């Protein structure tokens, strides 16, 4: 099992879901999302994907990337309740952080060009802030791409 994931059996199917979105309140999710965004990683996904497996008699293995081996009868989806929590916490935090990074980038670029007269320290600072901004935008874009890939129920 992947970290933070739990399962429940419902008749002939097993539902595997991220317990983080089931048990955590919205304020804690928002605080966690904001703290996580200070060091952005384009490959970390916080989307609450659920796996529904219909063939529960076999030995099934789920890796860290949520790939299922051992069964061909499975389905990925995002529950509406989990999606709403994700949208209210991580998506809002990502948009706020991207806006903040844009403002900081513009300020540092202004300092680099106008009062700093192309100061190398201000230029390096601008490049670092711009790289962090690009990583945040890439992370948000990849997460939205996954949202469109999986069904939202």
CSV table of N, CA and C in Angstrom, one decimal:
chain,number,residue,atom,x,y,z
A,1,UNK,N,0.8,-1.2,0.0
A,1,UNK,CA,0.0,0.0,0.0
A,1,UNK,C,0.9,1.2,0.0
A,2,UNK,N,0.4,2.2,-0.6
A,2,UNK,CA,1.0,3.5,-0.7
A,2,UNK,C,0.8,4.3,0.7
A,3,UNK,N,1.7,5.1,1.0
A,3,UNK,CA,1.6,5.9,2.2
A,3,UNK,C,0.4,6.8,2.2
A,4,UNK,N,-0.3,6.9,3.4
A,4,UNK,CA,-1.5,7.6,3.5
A,4,UNK,C,-2.8,7.0,2.9
A,5,UNK,N,-2.6,5.9,2.2
A,5,UNK,CA,-3.8,5.2,1.6
A,5,UNK,C,-4.3,4.1,2.4
A,6,UNK,N,-5.6,4.0,2.5
A,6,UNK,CA,-6.3,2.9,3.2
A,6,UNK,C,-7.3,2.3,2.3
A,7,UNK,N,-7.9,1.2,2.7
A,7,UNK,CA,-8.9,0.6,1.8
A,7,UNK,C,-10.1,0.1,2.6
A,8,UNK,N,-11.2,-0.1,1.9
A,8,UNK,CA,-12.4,-0.7,2.5
A,8,UNK,C,-13.0,-1.6,1.4
A,9,UNK,N,-13.5,-2.7,1.8
A,9,UNK,CA,-14.1,-3.7,0.9
A,9,UNK,C,-15.6,-3.5,1.0
A,10,UNK,N,-16.2,-3.5,-0.2
A,10,UNK,CA,-17.7,-3.3,-0.3
A,10,UNK,C,-18.2,-4.3,-1.3
A,11,UNK,N,-18.6,-5.5,-0.8
A,11,UNK,CA,-19.1,-6.6,-1.6
A,11,UNK,C,-18.0,-7.2,-2.5
A,12,UNK,N,-18.1,-7.0,-3.8
A,12,UNK,CA,-17.1,-7.6,-4.7
A,12,UNK,C,-16.0,-6.7,-5.1
A,13,UNK,N,-16.0,-5.5,-4.5
A,13,UNK,CA,-15.0,-4.5,-4.9
A,13,UNK,C,-14.3,-4.0,-3.7
A,14,UNK,N,-13.1,-3.5,-3.9
A,14,UNK,CA,-12.2,-2.9,-2.9
A,14,UNK,C,-12.0,-1.4,-3.3
A,15,UNK,N,-12.2,-0.5,-2.4
A,15,UNK,CA,-12.0,0.9,-2.7
A,15,UNK,C,-10.7,1.3,-1.9
A,16,UNK,N,-9.7,1.8,-2.6
A,16,UNK,CA,-8.5,2.3,-2.0
A,16,UNK,C,-8.4,3.8,-2.2
A,17,UNK,N,-8.3,4.5,-1.1
A,17,UNK,CA,-8.4,6.0,-1.1
A,17,UNK,C,-7.4,6.6,-0.1
A,18,UNK,N,-7.1,7.9,-0.4
A,18,UNK,CA,-6.2,8.6,0.5
A,18,UNK,C,-7.0,9.1,1.7
A,19,UNK,N,-6.6,8.5,2.9
A,19,UNK,CA,-7.3,8.8,4.1
A,19,UNK,C,-7.1,10.2,4.6
A,20,UNK,N,-6.1,10.9,4.0
A,20,UNK,CA,-5.8,12.3,4.3
A,20,UNK,C,-7.0,13.2,4.0
A,21,UNK,N,-7.6,12.9,2.9
A,21,UNK,CA,-8.8,13.7,2.5
A,21,UNK,C,-10.1,13.3,3.2
A,22,UNK,N,-10.1,12.1,3.7
A,22,UNK,CA,-11.3,11.6,4.4
A,22,UNK,C,-11.4,12.2,5.8
A,23,UNK,N,-10.2,12.3,6.5
A,23,UNK,CA,-10.2,12.6,7.9
A,23,UNK,C,-9.7,14.0,8.3
A,24,UNK,N,-9.2,14.7,7.4
A,24,UNK,CA,-8.6,16.0,7.7
A,24,UNK,C,-9.5,17.1,7.4
A,25,UNK,N,-9.5,18.1,8.3
A,25,UNK,CA,-10.4,19.3,8.0
A,25,UNK,C,-9.8,20.2,7.0
A,26,UNK,N,-10.6,21.1,6.5
A,26,UNK,CA,-10.2,22.0,5.4
A,26,UNK,C,-9.1,23.0,5.8
A,27,UNK,N,-9.2,23.5,7.0
A,27,UNK,CA,-8.2,24.5,7.4
A,27,UNK,C,-6.8,23.8,7.5
A,28,UNK,N,-6.7,22.6,8.0
A,28,UNK,CA,-5.4,21.9,8.1
A,28,UNK,C,-4.9,21.6,6.7
A,29,UNK,N,-5.8,21.2,5.7
A,29,UNK,CA,-5.3,21.0,4.4
A,29,UNK,C,-4.8,22.2,3.7
A,30,UNK,N,-5.4,23.4,4.0
A,30,UNK,CA,-4.9,24.6,3.4
A,30,UNK,C,-3.6,25.0,4.0
A,31,UNK,N,-3.4,24.9,5.3
A,31,UNK,CA,-2.1,25.2,5.9
A,31,UNK,C,-1.0,24.2,5.4
A,32,UNK,N,-1.3,23.0,5.3
A,32,UNK,CA,-0.4,22.0,4.7
A,32,UNK,C,0.0,22.3,3.3
A,33,UNK,N,-1.0,22.7,2.5
A,33,UNK,CA,-0.7,23.1,1.1
A,33,UNK,C,0.2,24.3,1.0
A,34,UNK,N,0.0,25.3,1.8
A,34,UNK,CA,0.8,26.5,1.8
A,34,UNK,C,2.2,26.2,2.2
A,35,UNK,N,2.4,25.4,3.3
A,35,UNK,CA,3.7,25.0,3.7
A,35,UNK,C,4.5,24.2,2.7
A,36,UNK,N,3.8,23.3,2.0
A,36,UNK,CA,4.4,22.4,1.0
A,36,UNK,C,4.8,23.2,-0.2
A,37,UNK,N,4.2,24.3,-0.5
A,37,UNK,CA,4.5,25.1,-1.7
A,37,UNK,C,5.7,26.0,-1.6
A,38,UNK,N,6.3,26.1,-0.4
A,38,UNK,CA,7.5,26.9,-0.3
A,38,UNK,C,8.7,26.2,-1.0
A,39,UNK,N,8.7,24.9,-1.1
A,39,UNK,CA,9.7,24.2,-1.9
A,39,UNK,C,9.0,23.4,-2.9
A,40,UNK,N,8.6,24.0,-4.1
A,40,UNK,CA,7.8,23.3,-5.0
A,40,UNK,C,8.5,22.1,-5.7
A,41,UNK,N,7.8,21.0,-5.9
A,41,UNK,CA,8.3,19.9,-6.7
A,41,UNK,C,7.3,19.5,-7.7
A,42,UNK,N,7.7,19.5,-9.0
A,42,UNK,CA,6.7,19.3,-10.0
A,42,UNK,C,6.1,17.9,-10.1
A,43,UNK,N,6.7,17.0,-9.4
A,43,UNK,CA,6.3,15.6,-9.5
A,43,UNK,C,5.4,15.2,-8.3
A,44,UNK,N,5.3,16.0,-7.3
A,44,UNK,CA,4.5,15.6,-6.1
A,44,UNK,C,3.0,16.0,-6.4
A,45,UNK,N,2.2,15.0,-6.3
A,45,UNK,CA,0.8,15.2,-6.6
A,45,UNK,C,-0.1,15.0,-5.4
A,46,UNK,N,-1.0,15.9,-5.2
A,46,UNK,CA,-1.8,15.9,-4.0
A,46,UNK,C,-3.3,15.6,-4.3
A,47,UNK,N,-3.5,15.2,-5.6
A,47,UNK,CA,-4.8,15.0,-6.0
A,47,UNK,C,-5.4,13.7,-5.4
A,48,UNK,N,-6.6,13.7,-4.9
A,48,UNK,CA,-7.2,12.6,-4.2
A,48,UNK,C,-7.7,11.5,-5.1
A,49,UNK,N,-6.8,10.8,-5.8
A,49,UNK,CA,-7.3,9.7,-6.7
A,49,UNK,C,-7.7,8.5,-5.9
A,50,UNK,N,-8.8,7.9,-6.3
A,50,UNK,CA,-9.3,6.7,-5.6
A,50,UNK,C,-9.2,5.5,-6.6
A,51,UNK,N,-8.8,4.3,-6.2
A,51,UNK,CA,-8.8,3.2,-7.0
A,51,UNK,C,-9.9,2.2,-6.6
A,52,UNK,N,-10.7,1.8,-7.6
A,52,UNK,CA,-11.7,0.8,-7.3
A,52,UNK,C,-11.3,-0.5,-8.0
A,53,UNK,N,-11.1,-1.5,-7.3
A,53,UNK,CA,-10.7,-2.8,-7.8
A,53,UNK,C,-11.8,-3.8,-7.7
A,54,UNK,N,-12.2,-4.5,-8.8
A,54,UNK,CA,-13.3,-5.4,-8.8
A,54,UNK,C,-12.9,-6.8,-8.5
A,55,UNK,N,-11.7,-7.2,-8.8
A,55,UNK,CA,-11.2,-8.5,-8.7
A,55,UNK,C,-10.5,-8.7,-7.3
A,56,UNK,N,-11.2,-9.0,-6.3
A,56,UNK,CA,-10.6,-8.9,-4.9
A,56,UNK,C,-10.0,-10.3,-4.5
A,57,UNK,N,-10.1,-11.3,-5.3
A,57,UNK,CA,-9.6,-12.6,-4.9
A,57,UNK,C,-8.1,-12.8,-5.2
A,58,UNK,N,-7.5,-12.0,-6.0
A,58,UNK,CA,-6.1,-12.1,-6.4
A,58,UNK,C,-5.2,-11.3,-5.4
A,59,UNK,N,-3.9,-11.5,-5.5
A,59,UNK,CA,-3.0,-10.7,-4.8
A,59,UNK,C,-2.7,-9.5,-5.7
A,60,UNK,N,-3.0,-8.3,-5.1
A,60,UNK,CA,-2.9,-7.1,-5.9
A,60,UNK,C,-1.9,-6.2,-5.2
A,61,UNK,N,-1.0,-5.6,-6.0
A,61,UNK,CA,0.0,-4.7,-5.5
A,61,UNK,C,-0.2,-3.3,-6.2
A,62,UNK,N,-0.1,-2.3,-5.3
A,62,UNK,CA,-0.2,-0.9,-5.8
A,62,UNK,C,1.1,-0.2,-5.4
A,63,UNK,N,1.8,0.3,-6.4
A,63,UNK,CA,3.1,1.0,-6.1
A,63,UNK,C,2.9,2.5,-5.8
A,64,UNK,N,4.0,3.2,-5.6
A,64,UNK,CA,3.9,4.6,-5.1
A,64,UNK,C,3.3,5.5,-6.1
A,65,UNK,N,3.3,5.1,-7.4
A,65,UNK,CA,2.7,5.9,-8.5
A,65,UNK,C,1.3,5.5,-8.7
A,66,UNK,N,0.7,4.6,-7.8
A,66,UNK,CA,-0.7,4.1,-7.9
A,66,UNK,C,-0.9,3.3,-9.1
A,67,UNK,N,0.1,2.6,-9.6
A,67,UNK,CA,-0.1,1.6,-10.7
A,67,UNK,C,-0.5,0.3,-10.0
A,68,UNK,N,-1.5,-0.3,-10.6
A,68,UNK,CA,-2.1,-1.6,-10.1
A,68,UNK,C,-1.5,-2.8,-10.9
A,69,UNK,N,-1.0,-3.7,-10.1
A,69,UNK,CA,-0.5,-5.0,-10.8
A,69,UNK,C,-1.2,-6.1,-10.0
A,70,UNK,N,-1.6,-7.2,-10.8
A,70,UNK,CA,-2.2,-8.3,-10.2
A,70,UNK,C,-3.7,-8.4,-10.6
A,71,UNK,N,-4.2,-7.4,-11.2
A,71,UNK,CA,-5.6,-7.4,-11.6
A,71,UNK,C,-5.8,-6.5,-12.8
A,72,UNK,N,-6.7,-6.9,-13.7
A,72,UNK,CA,-7.1,-6.1,-14.9
A,72,UNK,C,-8.4,-5.3,-14.7
A,73,UNK,N,-9.1,-5.6,-13.6
A,73,UNK,CA,-10.4,-5.0,-13.4
A,73,UNK,C,-10.3,-4.0,-12.3
A,74,UNK,N,-9.9,-2.8,-12.7
A,74,UNK,CA,-9.8,-1.7,-11.8
A,74,UNK,C,-10.1,-0.4,-12.5
A,75,UNK,N,-10.4,0.6,-11.7
A,75,UNK,CA,-10.9,1.9,-12.2
A,75,UNK,C,-10.3,3.0,-11.3
A,76,UNK,N,-9.9,4.1,-11.9
A,76,UNK,CA,-9.4,5.3,-11.1
A,76,UNK,C,-10.5,6.3,-11.2
A,77,UNK,N,-10.8,7.0,-10.1
A,77,UNK,CA,-11.7,8.1,-10.1
A,77,UNK,C,-11.4,9.0,-9.0
A,78,UNK,N,-12.0,10.2,-9.0
A,78,UNK,CA,-11.9,11.2,-7.9
A,78,UNK,C,-13.3,11.4,-7.3
A,79,UNK,N,-13.4,11.1,-6.1
A,79,UNK,CA,-14.8,11.3,-5.5
A,79,UNK,C,-15.0,12.8,-5.3
A,80,UNK,N,-16.3,13.2,-5.5
A,80,UNK,CA,-16.6,14.6,-5.5
A,80,UNK,C,-16.3,15.3,-4.2
A,81,UNK,N,-16.5,14.6,-3.1
A,81,UNK,CA,-16.2,15.1,-1.7
A,81,UNK,C,-14.7,15.4,-1.6
A,82,UNK,N,-13.8,14.5,-2.0
A,82,UNK,CA,-12.4,14.7,-2.0
A,82,UNK,C,-11.9,15.8,-2.9
A,83,UNK,N,-12.6,15.8,-4.1
A,83,UNK,CA,-12.2,16.8,-5.1
A,83,UNK,C,-12.5,18.2,-4.5
A,84,UNK,N,-13.6,18.4,-3.9
A,84,UNK,CA,-14.0,19.7,-3.3
A,84,UNK,C,-13.0,20.1,-2.3
A,85,UNK,N,-12.6,19.2,-1.4
A,85,UNK,CA,-11.5,19.5,-0.4
A,85,UNK,C,-10.2,19.9,-1.1
A,86,UNK,N,-9.9,19.1,-2.2
A,86,UNK,CA,-8.6,19.4,-2.9
A,86,UNK,C,-8.7,20.8,-3.5
A,87,UNK,N,-9.8,21.1,-4.2
A,87,UNK,CA,-10.0,22.3,-4.9
A,87,UNK,C,-10.0,23.5,-3.9
A,88,UNK,N,-10.6,23.3,-2.8
A,88,UNK,CA,-10.6,24.4,-1.8
A,88,UNK,C,-9.3,24.6,-1.1
A,89,UNK,N,-8.4,23.6,-1.1
A,89,UNK,CA,-7.2,23.8,-0.3
A,89,UNK,C,-6.0,23.9,-1.3
A,90,UNK,N,-5.6,22.9,-2.0
A,90,UNK,CA,-4.4,22.9,-2.8
A,90,UNK,C,-4.5,23.8,-4.0
A,91,UNK,N,-5.7,23.8,-4.7
A,91,UNK,CA,-5.8,24.7,-5.9
A,91,UNK,C,-5.8,26.1,-5.5
A,92,UNK,N,-6.4,26.5,-4.4
A,92,UNK,CA,-6.4,27.9,-3.9
A,92,UNK,C,-5.0,28.3,-3.5
A,93,UNK,N,-4.3,27.4,-2.7
A,93,UNK,CA,-3.0,27.7,-2.3
A,93,UNK,C,-2.0,27.8,-3.5
A,94,UNK,N,-2.2,26.9,-4.5
A,94,UNK,CA,-1.3,27.1,-5.7
A,94,UNK,C,-1.5,28.4,-6.4
A,95,UNK,N,-2.8,28.8,-6.6
A,95,UNK,CA,-3.1,30.0,-7.3
A,95,UNK,C,-2.6,31.2,-6.5
A,96,UNK,N,-2.7,31.2,-5.2
A,96,UNK,CA,-2.2,32.3,-4.3
A,96,UNK,C,-0.7,32.4,-4.4
A,97,UNK,N,-0.1,31.2,-4.4
A,97,UNK,CA,1.4,31.2,-4.4
A,97,UNK,C,1.9,31.6,-5.8
A,98,UNK,N,1.3,31.3,-6.9
A,98,UNK,CA,1.6,31.7,-8.2
A,98,UNK,C,1.5,33.2,-8.3
A,99,UNK,N,0.4,33.8,-7.8
A,99,UNK,CA,0.2,35.2,-7.8
A,99,UNK,C,1.3,35.9,-7.0
A,100,UNK,N,1.6,35.4,-5.9
A,100,UNK,CA,2.6,36.0,-5.0
A,100,UNK,C,4.0,35.9,-5.8
A,101,UNK,N,4.3,34.8,-6.4
A,101,UNK,CA,5.6,34.6,-7.1
A,101,UNK,C,5.6,35.6,-8.3
A,102,UNK,N,4.5,35.8,-9.0
A,102,UNK,CA,4.5,36.8,-10.1
A,102,UNK,C,4.8,38.2,-9.6
A,103,UNK,N,4.2,38.6,-8.5
A,103,UNK,CA,4.4,39.9,-7.9
A,103,UNK,C,5.9,40.1,-7.5
A,104,UNK,N,6.4,39.1,-6.8
A,104,UNK,CA,7.8,39.1,-6.4
A,104,UNK,C,8.8,39.1,-7.6
A,105,UNK,N,8.5,38.3,-8.6
A,105,UNK,CA,9.3,38.4,-9.8
A,105,UNK,C,9.3,39.7,-10.5
A,106,UNK,N,8.1,40.4,-10.5
A,106,UNK,CA,8.1,41.7,-11.1
A,106,UNK,C,8.8,42.7,-10.3
A,107,UNK,N,8.7,42.6,-9.0
A,107,UNK,CA,9.5,43.5,-8.1
A,107,UNK,C,11.0,43.3,-8.3
A,108,UNK,N,11.4,42.1,-8.3
A,108,UNK,CA,12.9,41.8,-8.4
A,108,UNK,C,13.4,42.2,-9.7
A,109,UNK,N,12.6,42.0,-10.8
A,109,UNK,CA,13.0,42.5,-12.1
A,109,UNK,C,13.1,44.0,-12.2
A,110,UNK,N,12.2,44.7,-11.6
A,110,UNK,CA,12.2,46.1,-11.5
A,110,UNK,C,13.5,46.6,-10.8
A,111,UNK,N,13.7,46.0,-9.6
A,111,UNK,CA,15.0,46.3,-8.9
A,111,UNK,C,16.2,46.0,-9.7
A,112,UNK,N,16.2,44.9,-10.4
A,112,UNK,CA,17.4,44.6,-11.2
A,112,UNK,C,17.6,45.6,-12.3
A,113,UNK,N,16.5,46.0,-13.0
A,113,UNK,CA,16.7,46.9,-14.1
A,113,UNK,C,16.8,48.4,-13.8
A,114,UNK,N,15.9,48.9,-12.9
A,114,UNK,CA,15.9,50.3,-12.8
A,114,UNK,C,16.8,50.8,-11.7
A,115,UNK,N,16.5,50.6,-10.4
A,115,UNK,CA,17.5,51.2,-9.4
A,115,UNK,C,18.8,50.4,-9.3
A,116,UNK,N,18.8,49.1,-9.6
A,116,UNK,CA,20.0,48.4,-9.5
A,116,UNK,C,21.0,48.5,-10.6
A,117,UNK,N,20.5,49.1,-11.7
A,117,UNK,CA,21.3,49.2,-12.9
A,117,UNK,C,22.0,47.9,-13.3
A,118,UNK,N,21.1,46.9,-13.4
A,118,UNK,CA,21.5,45.5,-13.8
A,118,UNK,C,22.5,44.9,-12.9
A,119,UNK,N,22.2,45.0,-11.6
A,119,UNK,CA,23.0,44.4,-10.5
A,119,UNK,C,23.0,42.9,-10.6
A,120,UNK,N,24.1,42.2,-10.6
A,120,UNK,CA,24.2,40.7,-10.8
A,120,UNK,C,23.4,40.0,-9.7
A,121,UNK,N,23.5,40.5,-8.4
A,121,UNK,CA,22.8,39.8,-7.3
A,121,UNK,C,21.3,39.9,-7.5
A,122,UNK,N,20.8,41.0,-7.9
A,122,UNK,CA,19.4,41.1,-8.2
A,122,UNK,C,19.0,40.3,-9.4
A,123,UNK,N,19.8,40.1,-10.4
A,123,UNK,CA,19.6,39.3,-11.5
A,123,UNK,C,19.5,37.8,-11.2
A,124,UNK,N,20.4,37.4,-10.3
A,124,UNK,CA,20.4,36.0,-9.9
A,124,UNK,C,19.2,35.7,-9.0
A,125,UNK,N,18.8,36.7,-8.1
A,125,UNK,CA,17.6,36.5,-7.3
A,125,UNK,C,16.4,36.4,-8.2
A,126,UNK,N,16.3,37.2,-9.3
A,126,UNK,CA,15.2,37.2,-10.2
A,126,UNK,C,15.1,35.8,-10.9
A,127,UNK,N,16.3,35.3,-11.3
A,127,UNK,CA,16.3,33.9,-11.9
A,127,UNK,C,15.8,32.8,-11.0
A,128,UNK,N,16.2,32.9,-9.7
A,128,UNK,CA,15.8,31.9,-8.7
A,128,UNK,C,14.3,32.0,-8.5
A,129,UNK,N,13.8,33.2,-8.3
A,129,UNK,CA,12.3,33.4,-8.1
A,129,UNK,C,11.6,33.0,-9.4
A,130,UNK,N,12.1,33.3,-10.6
A,130,UNK,CA,11.4,32.9,-11.8
A,130,UNK,C,11.4,31.3,-11.9
A,131,UNK,N,12.5,30.7,-11.5
A,131,UNK,CA,12.5,29.2,-11.6
A,131,UNK,C,11.5,28.6,-10.7
A,132,UNK,N,11.3,29.2,-9.5
A,132,UNK,CA,10.3,28.7,-8.5
A,132,UNK,C,8.9,28.9,-9.1
A,133,UNK,N,8.7,30.0,-9.7
A,133,UNK,CA,7.4,30.3,-10.3
A,133,UNK,C,7.1,29.3,-11.5
A,134,UNK,N,8.1,29.0,-12.3
A,134,UNK,CA,7.9,28.1,-13.4
A,134,UNK,C,7.6,26.7,-12.8
A,135,UNK,N,8.3,26.3,-11.8
A,135,UNK,CA,8.0,25.0,-11.1
A,135,UNK,C,6.5,24.9,-10.6
A,136,UNK,N,6.1,26.0,-10.0
A,136,UNK,CA,4.7,26.1,-9.5
A,136,UNK,C,3.7,26.0,-10.6
A,137,UNK,N,3.9,26.7,-11.7
A,137,UNK,CA,3.0,26.7,-12.8
A,137,UNK,C,3.0,25.3,-13.4
A,138,UNK,N,4.1,24.6,-13.5
A,138,UNK,CA,4.2,23.3,-14.1
A,138,UNK,C,3.5,22.3,-13.2
A,139,UNK,N,3.7,22.4,-11.9
A,139,UNK,CA,3.0,21.6,-10.9
A,139,UNK,C,1.5,21.7,-11.1
A,140,UNK,N,1.0,23.0,-11.1
A,140,UNK,CA,-0.4,23.2,-11.2
A,140,UNK,C,-1.0,22.7,-12.5
A,141,UNK,N,-0.3,22.9,-13.6
A,141,UNK,CA,-0.7,22.4,-14.9
A,141,UNK,C,-0.8,20.9,-15.0
A,142,UNK,N,0.2,20.2,-14.4
A,142,UNK,CA,0.2,18.7,-14.4
A,142,UNK,C,-0.9,18.2,-13.5
A,143,UNK,N,-1.2,18.9,-12.4
A,143,UNK,CA,-2.3,18.4,-11.6
A,143,UNK,C,-3.6,18.6,-12.3
A,144,UNK,N,-3.8,19.7,-13.0
A,144,UNK,CA,-5.1,19.9,-13.7
A,144,UNK,C,-5.2,18.9,-14.8
A,145,UNK,N,-4.1,18.5,-15.4
A,145,UNK,CA,-4.1,17.5,-16.5
A,145,UNK,C,-4.5,16.2,-15.9
A,146,UNK,N,-4.1,15.8,-14.7
A,146,UNK,CA,-4.5,14.6,-14.1
A,146,UNK,C,-6.0,14.7,-13.7
A,147,UNK,N,-6.5,15.8,-13.3
A,147,UNK,CA,-7.9,16.0,-13.0
A,147,UNK,C,-8.8,15.7,-14.2
A,148,UNK,N,-8.3,16.2,-15.4
A,148,UNK,CA,-9.1,15.9,-16.6
A,148,UNK,C,-9.0,14.4,-17.0
A,149,UNK,N,-7.9,13.8,-16.7
A,149,UNK,CA,-7.7,12.4,-17.1
A,149,UNK,C,-8.6,11.5,-16.3
A,150,UNK,N,-8.8,11.7,-15.0
A,150,UNK,CA,-9.6,10.8,-14.2
A,150,UNK,C,-11.0,11.4,-14.1
A,151,UNK,N,-12.0,10.6,-13.9
A,151,UNK,CA,-13.3,11.0,-13.8
A,151,UNK,C,-13.5,11.6,-12.4
A,152,UNK,N,-14.4,12.6,-12.3
A,152,UNK,CA,-14.8,13.1,-11.0
A,152,UNK,C,-16.3,12.7,-10.8
A,153,UNK,N,-16.4,11.9,-9.7
A,153,UNK,CA,-17.8,11.4,-9.3
A,153,UNK,C,-18.2,12.0,-8.1
